[in-house]
CSV table of C-alpha atoms in Angstrom, one decimal:
chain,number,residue,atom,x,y,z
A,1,UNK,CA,192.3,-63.1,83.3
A,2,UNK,CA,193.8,-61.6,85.9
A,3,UNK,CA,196.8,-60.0,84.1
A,4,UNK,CA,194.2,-59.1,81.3
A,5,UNK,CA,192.9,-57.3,83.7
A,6,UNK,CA,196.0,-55.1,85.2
A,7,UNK,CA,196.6,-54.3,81.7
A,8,UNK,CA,193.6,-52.9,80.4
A,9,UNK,CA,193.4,-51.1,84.1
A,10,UNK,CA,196.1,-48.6,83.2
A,11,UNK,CA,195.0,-47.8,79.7
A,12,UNK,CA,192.5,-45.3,78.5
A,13,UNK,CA,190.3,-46.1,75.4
A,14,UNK,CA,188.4,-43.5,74.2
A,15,UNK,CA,185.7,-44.0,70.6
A,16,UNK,CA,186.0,-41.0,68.2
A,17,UNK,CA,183.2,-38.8,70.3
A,18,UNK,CA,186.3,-38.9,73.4
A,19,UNK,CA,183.8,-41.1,75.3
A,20,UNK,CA,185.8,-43.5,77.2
A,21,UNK,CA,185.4,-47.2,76.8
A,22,UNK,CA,185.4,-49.5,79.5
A,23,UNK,CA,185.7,-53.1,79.4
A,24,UNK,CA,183.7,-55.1,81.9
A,25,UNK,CA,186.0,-57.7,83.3
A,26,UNK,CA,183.7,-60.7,83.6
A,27,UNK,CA,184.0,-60.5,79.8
A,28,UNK,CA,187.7,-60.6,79.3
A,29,UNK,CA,187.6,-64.7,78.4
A,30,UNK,CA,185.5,-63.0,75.7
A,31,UNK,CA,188.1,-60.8,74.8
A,32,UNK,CA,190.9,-63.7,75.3
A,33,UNK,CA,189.1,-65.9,72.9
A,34,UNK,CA,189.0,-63.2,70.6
A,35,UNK,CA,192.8,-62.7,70.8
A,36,UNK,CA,193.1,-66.5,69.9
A,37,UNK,CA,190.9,-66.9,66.9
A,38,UNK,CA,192.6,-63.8,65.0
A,39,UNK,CA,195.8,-65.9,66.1
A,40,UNK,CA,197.2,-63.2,68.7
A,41,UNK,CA,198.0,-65.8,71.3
A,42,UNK,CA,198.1,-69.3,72.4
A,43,UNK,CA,197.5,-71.2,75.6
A,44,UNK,CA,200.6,-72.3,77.8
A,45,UNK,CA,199.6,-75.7,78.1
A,46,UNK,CA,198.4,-78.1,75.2
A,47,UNK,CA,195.0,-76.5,74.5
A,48,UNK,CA,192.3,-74.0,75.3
A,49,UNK,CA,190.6,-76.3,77.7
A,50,UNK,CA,188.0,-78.2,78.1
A,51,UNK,CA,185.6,-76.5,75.8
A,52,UNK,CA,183.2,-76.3,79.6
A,53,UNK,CA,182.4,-72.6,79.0
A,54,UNK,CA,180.6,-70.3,76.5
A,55,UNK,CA,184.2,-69.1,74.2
A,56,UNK,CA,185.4,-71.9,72.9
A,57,UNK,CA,187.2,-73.2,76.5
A,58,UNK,CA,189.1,-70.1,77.3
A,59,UNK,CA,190.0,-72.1,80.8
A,60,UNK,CA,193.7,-71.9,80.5
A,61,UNK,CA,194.6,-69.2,83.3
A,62,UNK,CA,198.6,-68.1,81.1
A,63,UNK,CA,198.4,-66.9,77.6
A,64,UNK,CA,201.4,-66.1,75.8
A,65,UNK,CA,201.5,-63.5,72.9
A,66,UNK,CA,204.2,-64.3,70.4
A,67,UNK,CA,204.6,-60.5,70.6
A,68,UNK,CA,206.0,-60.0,73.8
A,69,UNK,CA,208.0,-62.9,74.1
A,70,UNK,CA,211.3,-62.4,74.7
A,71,UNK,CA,213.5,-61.1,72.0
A,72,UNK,CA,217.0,-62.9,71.9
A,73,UNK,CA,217.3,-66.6,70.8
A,74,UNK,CA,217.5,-69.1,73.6
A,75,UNK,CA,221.4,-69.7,74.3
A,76,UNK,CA,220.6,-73.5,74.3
A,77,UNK,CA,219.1,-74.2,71.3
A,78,UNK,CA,219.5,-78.2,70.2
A,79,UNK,CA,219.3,-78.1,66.0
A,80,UNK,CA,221.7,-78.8,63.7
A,81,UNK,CA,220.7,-77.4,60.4
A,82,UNK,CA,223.8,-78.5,58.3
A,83,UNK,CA,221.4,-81.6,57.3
A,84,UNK,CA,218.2,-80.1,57.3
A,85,UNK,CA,216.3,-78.9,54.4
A,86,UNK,CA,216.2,-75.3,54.2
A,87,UNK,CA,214.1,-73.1,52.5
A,88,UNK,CA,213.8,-69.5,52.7
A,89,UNK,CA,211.0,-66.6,51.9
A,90,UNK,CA,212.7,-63.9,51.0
A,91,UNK,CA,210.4,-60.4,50.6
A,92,UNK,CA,211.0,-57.5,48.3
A,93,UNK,CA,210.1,-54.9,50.7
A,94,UNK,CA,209.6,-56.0,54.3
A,95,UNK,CA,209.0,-58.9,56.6
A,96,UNK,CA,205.8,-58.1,58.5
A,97,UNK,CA,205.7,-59.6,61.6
A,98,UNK,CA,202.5,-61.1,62.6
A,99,UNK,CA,203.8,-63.4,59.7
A,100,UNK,CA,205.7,-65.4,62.4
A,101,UNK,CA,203.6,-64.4,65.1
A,102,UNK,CA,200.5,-66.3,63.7
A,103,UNK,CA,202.5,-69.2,62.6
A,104,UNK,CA,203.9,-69.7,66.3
A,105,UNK,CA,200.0,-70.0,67.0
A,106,UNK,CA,199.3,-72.4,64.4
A,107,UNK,CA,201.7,-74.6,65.4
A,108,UNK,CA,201.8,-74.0,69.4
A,109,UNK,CA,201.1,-77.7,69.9
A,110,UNK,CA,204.0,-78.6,68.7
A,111,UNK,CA,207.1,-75.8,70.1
A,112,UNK,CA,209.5,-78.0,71.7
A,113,UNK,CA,210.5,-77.2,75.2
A,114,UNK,CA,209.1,-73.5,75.2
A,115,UNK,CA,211.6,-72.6,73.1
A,116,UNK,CA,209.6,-69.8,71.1
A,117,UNK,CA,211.2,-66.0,71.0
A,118,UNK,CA,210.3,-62.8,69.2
A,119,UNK,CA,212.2,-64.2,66.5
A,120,UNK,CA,212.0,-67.5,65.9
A,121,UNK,CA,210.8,-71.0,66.9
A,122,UNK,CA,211.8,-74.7,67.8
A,123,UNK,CA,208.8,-77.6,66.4
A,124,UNK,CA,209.0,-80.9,67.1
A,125,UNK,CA,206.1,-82.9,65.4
A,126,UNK,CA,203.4,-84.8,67.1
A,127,UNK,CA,202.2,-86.5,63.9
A,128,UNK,CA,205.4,-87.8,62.3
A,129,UNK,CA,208.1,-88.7,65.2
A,130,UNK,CA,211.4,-88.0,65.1
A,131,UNK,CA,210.7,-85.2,62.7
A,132,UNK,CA,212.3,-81.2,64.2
A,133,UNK,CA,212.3,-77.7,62.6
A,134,UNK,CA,213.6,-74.6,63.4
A,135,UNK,CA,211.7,-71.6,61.8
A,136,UNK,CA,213.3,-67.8,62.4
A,137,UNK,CA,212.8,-64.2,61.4
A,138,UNK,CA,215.4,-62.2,60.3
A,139,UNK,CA,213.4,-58.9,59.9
A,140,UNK,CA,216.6,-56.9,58.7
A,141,UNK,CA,217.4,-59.2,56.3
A,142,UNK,CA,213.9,-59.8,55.6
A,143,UNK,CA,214.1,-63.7,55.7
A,144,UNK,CA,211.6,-66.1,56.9
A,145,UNK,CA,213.6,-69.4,57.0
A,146,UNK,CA,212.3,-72.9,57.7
A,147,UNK,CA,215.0,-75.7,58.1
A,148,UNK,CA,213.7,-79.0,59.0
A,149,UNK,CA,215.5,-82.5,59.7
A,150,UNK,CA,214.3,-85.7,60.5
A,151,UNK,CA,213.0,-89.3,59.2
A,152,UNK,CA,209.9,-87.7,58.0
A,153,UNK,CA,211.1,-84.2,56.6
A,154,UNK,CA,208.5,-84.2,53.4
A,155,UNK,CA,205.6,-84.6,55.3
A,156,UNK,CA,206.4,-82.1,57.9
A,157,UNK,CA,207.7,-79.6,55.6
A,158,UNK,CA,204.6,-79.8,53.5
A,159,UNK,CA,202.3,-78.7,56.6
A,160,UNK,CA,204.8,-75.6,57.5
A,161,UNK,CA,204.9,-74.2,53.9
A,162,UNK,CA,201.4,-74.8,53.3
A,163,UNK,CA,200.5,-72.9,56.8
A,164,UNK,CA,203.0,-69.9,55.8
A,165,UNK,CA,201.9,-69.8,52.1
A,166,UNK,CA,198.1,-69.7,54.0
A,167,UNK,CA,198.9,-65.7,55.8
A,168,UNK,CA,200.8,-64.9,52.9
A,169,UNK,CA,197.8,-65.4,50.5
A,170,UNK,CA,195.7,-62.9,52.8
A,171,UNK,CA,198.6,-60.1,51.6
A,172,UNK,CA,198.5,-60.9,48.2
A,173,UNK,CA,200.6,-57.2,47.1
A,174,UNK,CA,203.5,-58.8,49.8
A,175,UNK,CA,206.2,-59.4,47.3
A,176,UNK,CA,208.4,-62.4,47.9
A,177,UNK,CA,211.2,-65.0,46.5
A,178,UNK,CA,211.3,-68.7,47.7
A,179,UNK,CA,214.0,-70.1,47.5
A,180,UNK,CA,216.0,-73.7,48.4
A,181,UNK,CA,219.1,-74.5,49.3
A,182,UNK,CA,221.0,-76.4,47.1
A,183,UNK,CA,222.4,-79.7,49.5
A,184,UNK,CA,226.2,-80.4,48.8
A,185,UNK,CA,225.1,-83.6,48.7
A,186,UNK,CA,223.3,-83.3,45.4
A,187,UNK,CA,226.1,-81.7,43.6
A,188,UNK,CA,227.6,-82.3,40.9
A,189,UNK,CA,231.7,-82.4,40.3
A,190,UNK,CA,233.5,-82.9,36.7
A,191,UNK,CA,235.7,-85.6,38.8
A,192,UNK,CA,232.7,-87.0,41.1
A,193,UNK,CA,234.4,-85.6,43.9
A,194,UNK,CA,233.3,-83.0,46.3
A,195,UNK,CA,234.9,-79.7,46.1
A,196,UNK,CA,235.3,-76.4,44.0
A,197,UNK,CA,232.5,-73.5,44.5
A,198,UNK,CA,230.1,-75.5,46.6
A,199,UNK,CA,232.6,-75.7,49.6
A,200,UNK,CA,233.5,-72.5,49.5
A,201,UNK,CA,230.1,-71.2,50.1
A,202,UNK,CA,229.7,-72.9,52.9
A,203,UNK,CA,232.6,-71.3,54.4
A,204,UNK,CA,230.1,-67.9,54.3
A,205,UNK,CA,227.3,-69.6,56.2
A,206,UNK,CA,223.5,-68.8,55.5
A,207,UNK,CA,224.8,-67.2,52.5
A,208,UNK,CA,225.7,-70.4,50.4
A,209,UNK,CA,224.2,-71.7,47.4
A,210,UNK,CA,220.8,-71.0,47.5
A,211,UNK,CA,218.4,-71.3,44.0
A,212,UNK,CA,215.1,-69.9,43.0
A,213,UNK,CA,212.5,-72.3,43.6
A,214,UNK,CA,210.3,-71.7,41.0
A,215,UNK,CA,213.3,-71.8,38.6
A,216,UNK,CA,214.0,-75.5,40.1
A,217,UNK,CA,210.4,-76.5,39.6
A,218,UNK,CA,210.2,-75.0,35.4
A,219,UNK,CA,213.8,-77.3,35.2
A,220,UNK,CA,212.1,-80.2,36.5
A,221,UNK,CA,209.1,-79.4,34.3
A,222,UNK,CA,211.4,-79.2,31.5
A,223,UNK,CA,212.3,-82.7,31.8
A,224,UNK,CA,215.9,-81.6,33.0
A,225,UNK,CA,218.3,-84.0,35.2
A,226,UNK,CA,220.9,-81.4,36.1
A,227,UNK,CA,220.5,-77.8,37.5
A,228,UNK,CA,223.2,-75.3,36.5
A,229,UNK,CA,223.9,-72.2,38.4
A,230,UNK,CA,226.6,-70.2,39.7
A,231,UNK,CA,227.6,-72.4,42.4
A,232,UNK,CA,227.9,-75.2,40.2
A,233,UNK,CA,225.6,-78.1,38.6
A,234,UNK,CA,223.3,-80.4,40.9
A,235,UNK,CA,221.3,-83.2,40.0
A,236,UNK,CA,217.8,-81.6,40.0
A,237,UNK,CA,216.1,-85.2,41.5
A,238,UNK,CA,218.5,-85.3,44.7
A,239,UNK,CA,217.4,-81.6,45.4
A,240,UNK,CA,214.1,-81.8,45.0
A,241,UNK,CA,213.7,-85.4,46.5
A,242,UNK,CA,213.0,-84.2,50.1
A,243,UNK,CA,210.6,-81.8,48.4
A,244,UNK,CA,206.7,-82.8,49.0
A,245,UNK,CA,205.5,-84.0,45.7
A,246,UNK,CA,202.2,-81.7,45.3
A,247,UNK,CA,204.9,-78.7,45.0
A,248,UNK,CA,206.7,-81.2,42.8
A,249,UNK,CA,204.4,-81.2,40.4
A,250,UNK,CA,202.9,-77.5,40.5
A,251,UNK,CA,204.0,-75.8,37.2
A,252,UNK,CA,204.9,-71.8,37.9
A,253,UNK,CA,202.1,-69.6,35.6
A,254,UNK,CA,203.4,-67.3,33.6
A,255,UNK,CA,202.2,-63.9,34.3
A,256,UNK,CA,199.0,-62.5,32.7
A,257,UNK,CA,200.3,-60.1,29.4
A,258,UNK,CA,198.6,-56.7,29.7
A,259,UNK,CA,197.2,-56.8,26.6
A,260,UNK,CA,195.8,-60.4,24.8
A,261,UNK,CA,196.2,-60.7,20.9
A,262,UNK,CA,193.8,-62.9,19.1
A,263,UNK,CA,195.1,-66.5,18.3
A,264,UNK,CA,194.7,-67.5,14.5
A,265,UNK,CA,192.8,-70.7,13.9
A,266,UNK,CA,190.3,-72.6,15.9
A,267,UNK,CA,189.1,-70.6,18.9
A,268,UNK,CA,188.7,-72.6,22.2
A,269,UNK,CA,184.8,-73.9,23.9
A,270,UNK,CA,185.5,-71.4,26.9
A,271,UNK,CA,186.4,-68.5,25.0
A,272,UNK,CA,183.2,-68.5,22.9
A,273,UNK,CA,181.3,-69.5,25.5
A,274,UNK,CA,182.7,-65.9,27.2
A,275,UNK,CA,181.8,-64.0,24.0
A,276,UNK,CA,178.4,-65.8,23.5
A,277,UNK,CA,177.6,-64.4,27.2
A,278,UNK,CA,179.3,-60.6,26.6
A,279,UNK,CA,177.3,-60.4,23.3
A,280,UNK,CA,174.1,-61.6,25.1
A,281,UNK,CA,174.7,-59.0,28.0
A,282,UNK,CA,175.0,-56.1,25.6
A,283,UNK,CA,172.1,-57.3,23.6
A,284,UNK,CA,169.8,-57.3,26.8
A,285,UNK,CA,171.2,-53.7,27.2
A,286,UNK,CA,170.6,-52.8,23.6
A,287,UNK,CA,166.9,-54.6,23.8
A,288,UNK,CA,165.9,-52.8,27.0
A,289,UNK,CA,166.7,-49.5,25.8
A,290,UNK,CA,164.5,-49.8,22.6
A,291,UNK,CA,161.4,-51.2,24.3
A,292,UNK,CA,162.1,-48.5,26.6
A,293,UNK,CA,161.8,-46.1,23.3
A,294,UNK,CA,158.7,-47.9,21.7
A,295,UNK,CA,156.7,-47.8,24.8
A,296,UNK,CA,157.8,-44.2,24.7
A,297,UNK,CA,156.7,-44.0,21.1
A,298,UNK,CA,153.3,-45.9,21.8
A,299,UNK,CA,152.0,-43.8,24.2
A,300,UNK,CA,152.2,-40.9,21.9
A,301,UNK,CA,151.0,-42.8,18.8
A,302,UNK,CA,147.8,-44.0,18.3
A,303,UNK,CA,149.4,-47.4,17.2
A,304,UNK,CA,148.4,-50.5,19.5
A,305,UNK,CA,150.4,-52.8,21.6
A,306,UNK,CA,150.3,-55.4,18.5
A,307,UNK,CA,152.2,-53.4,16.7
A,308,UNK,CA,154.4,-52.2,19.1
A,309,UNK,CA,155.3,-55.8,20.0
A,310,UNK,CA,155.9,-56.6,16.3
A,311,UNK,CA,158.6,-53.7,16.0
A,312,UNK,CA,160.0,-55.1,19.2
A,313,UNK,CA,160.6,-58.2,17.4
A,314,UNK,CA,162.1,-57.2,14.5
A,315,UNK,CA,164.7,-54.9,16.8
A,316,UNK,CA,165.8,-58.1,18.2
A,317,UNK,CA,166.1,-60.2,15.2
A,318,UNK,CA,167.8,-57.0,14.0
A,319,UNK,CA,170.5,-56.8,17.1
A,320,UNK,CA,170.6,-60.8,16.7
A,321,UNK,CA,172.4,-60.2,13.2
A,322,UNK,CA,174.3,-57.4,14.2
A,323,UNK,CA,176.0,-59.4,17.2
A,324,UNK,CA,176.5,-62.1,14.7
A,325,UNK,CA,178.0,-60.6,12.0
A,326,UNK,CA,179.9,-59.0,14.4
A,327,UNK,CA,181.6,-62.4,15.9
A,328,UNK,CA,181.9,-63.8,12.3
A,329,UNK,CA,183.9,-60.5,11.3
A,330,UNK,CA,186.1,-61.2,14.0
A,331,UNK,CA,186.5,-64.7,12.9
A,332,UNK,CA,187.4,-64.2,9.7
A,333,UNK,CA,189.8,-61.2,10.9
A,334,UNK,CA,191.8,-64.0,12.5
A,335,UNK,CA,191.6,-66.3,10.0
A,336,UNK,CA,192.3,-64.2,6.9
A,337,UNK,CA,194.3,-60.7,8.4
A,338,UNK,CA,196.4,-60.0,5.1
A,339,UNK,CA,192.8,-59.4,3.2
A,340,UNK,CA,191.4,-57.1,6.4
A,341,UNK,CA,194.8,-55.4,6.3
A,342,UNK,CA,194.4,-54.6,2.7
């Protein structure tokens, strides 16, 4: 709190009237735990303490804000990736960075050693032993990558993509490409020996033979054994084996076409039941508006509410057929378009 404190001492906040804001400081834990929930910072130690006071257990007396960590990787940093399973996010325009700066929160618990930084972090799981990732930042590149070894590598995997795809779903217009690297293990010589374009992408580092995950997943869909791409072909079940099976098993959509033709043949229970409800909302439109204009008429007229009520009816049987026909048109448009053509 203290430190809260020296900070917000030398800063001037002022609301749009130019009043200036002050902050009282018996409500900075207020303030701290406010910073935690929107996943600004975590506690130094292994949790927000012992839930005794009113904020959630704001007792811890360090914070750290992924933020102002320090900048350059640690110098000792004890990962070997060459095994791991890498997978990249790759965005179109830029890599925003509370994207890594909320996932260090989420997964605080598990940052092996301290060893978190501006750019990147080192996890070692509590849940699944002997399990370590490495998850860095490059914001030039505009790379989130997330390499992770170990005897349960699925199962950890799965809770680090799920917790990035979670921020990236709040930014929805956030462009991006996954994509997986493509283990030399998994691939795929004419001699069944290892050589030819593979190795010589891994001469050049990060920028070996990575594929489009999505275009992995349609293969596998597909029914294919093999994947075939510029760096050579891979048998499709090695390099998706370490992959968890839910993403497995998720089929890419195709995008929405901008404009929907009408399928010949039998039309599906949804659909109708979406046109029975669109011609019901335009007929309540339709209805209110002539009651509107008979009670209009009625007043002026000498004729009673009977009657009045009987010309209501027949307006509705009236729009009832003309919403009918109107569907059936449409029906046999689709079924017979040479004679509506004509």
């Amino acid at each position: 709190r203290g430190d809260v404190s020296e900070i917000l001492k030398d800063r001037t906040i002022e609301d749009g009237q130019g009043n200036v804001l002050r902050y009282p400081e018996d409500r900075l834990d207020f303030l701290i735990w406010a910073m935690a929930q929107f996943k600004l910072c975590y506690p130094a130690g292994d949790g927000f303490g012992d839930g005794s006071d009113t904020h959630g257990g704001v007792a811890n007396s360090k914070w750290i804000v992924p933020d102002l960590l320090p900048s350059d990787q640690p110098s000792i940093l004890e990962f070997d990736d060459r095994e791991a399973l890498r997978f990249r996010f790759r965005f179109e325009r830029f890599l925003p960075r509370h994207v890594l700066n909320m996932f260090i929160v989420e997964h605080y618990r598990d940052i092996h050693d301290g060893l978190a930084w501006q750019h990147g972090v080192h996890l070692e799981s509590r849940a699944w032993a002997g399990t370590a990732a490495l998850v860095r930042a490059d914001y030039q590149e505009r790379v989130l990558t997330v390499a992770v070894r170990g005897a349960h590598v699925d199962k950890y995997f799965n809770a680090l993509y799920a917790s990035v795809s979670k921020i990236l779903e709040r930014m929805p217009k956030l462009q991006h490409e996954k994509l997986l690297y493509l283990d030399e293990a998994a691939r795929i010589d004419d001699g069944g020996k290892r050589g030819g374009v593979a190795l010589q992408t891994e001469e050049r580092g990060d920028r070996g033979a990575w594929a489009n995950f999505d275009d992995l997943l349609a293969a596998d869909a597909a029914g294919s054994r093999e994947f075939v791409c510029r760096f050579g072909r891979y048998d499709l079940g090695r390099v998706l084996r370490p992959m968890p099976k839910r993403e497995i098993r998720k089929l890419p959509m195709p995008e929405p076409a901008s404009e929907t033709r009408p399928v010949e043949g039998r039309s599906s229970p949804w659909l109708n039941t979406m046109l029975t409800f669109g011609g019901l909302g335009g007929l309540a439109a339709f209805v209110t508006g002539i009651v509107s204009l008979v009670g209009w008429f009625s007043s002026f007229t000498s004729l009673g509410w009977g009657i009045t009520l009987v010309l209501t009816g027949n307006v509705v049987l009236i729009a009832v057929l003309l919403v009918i026909g109107s569907r059936s048109r449409d029906r046999l448009r689709q079924r017979f378009p040479r004679i509506f053509r004509e």
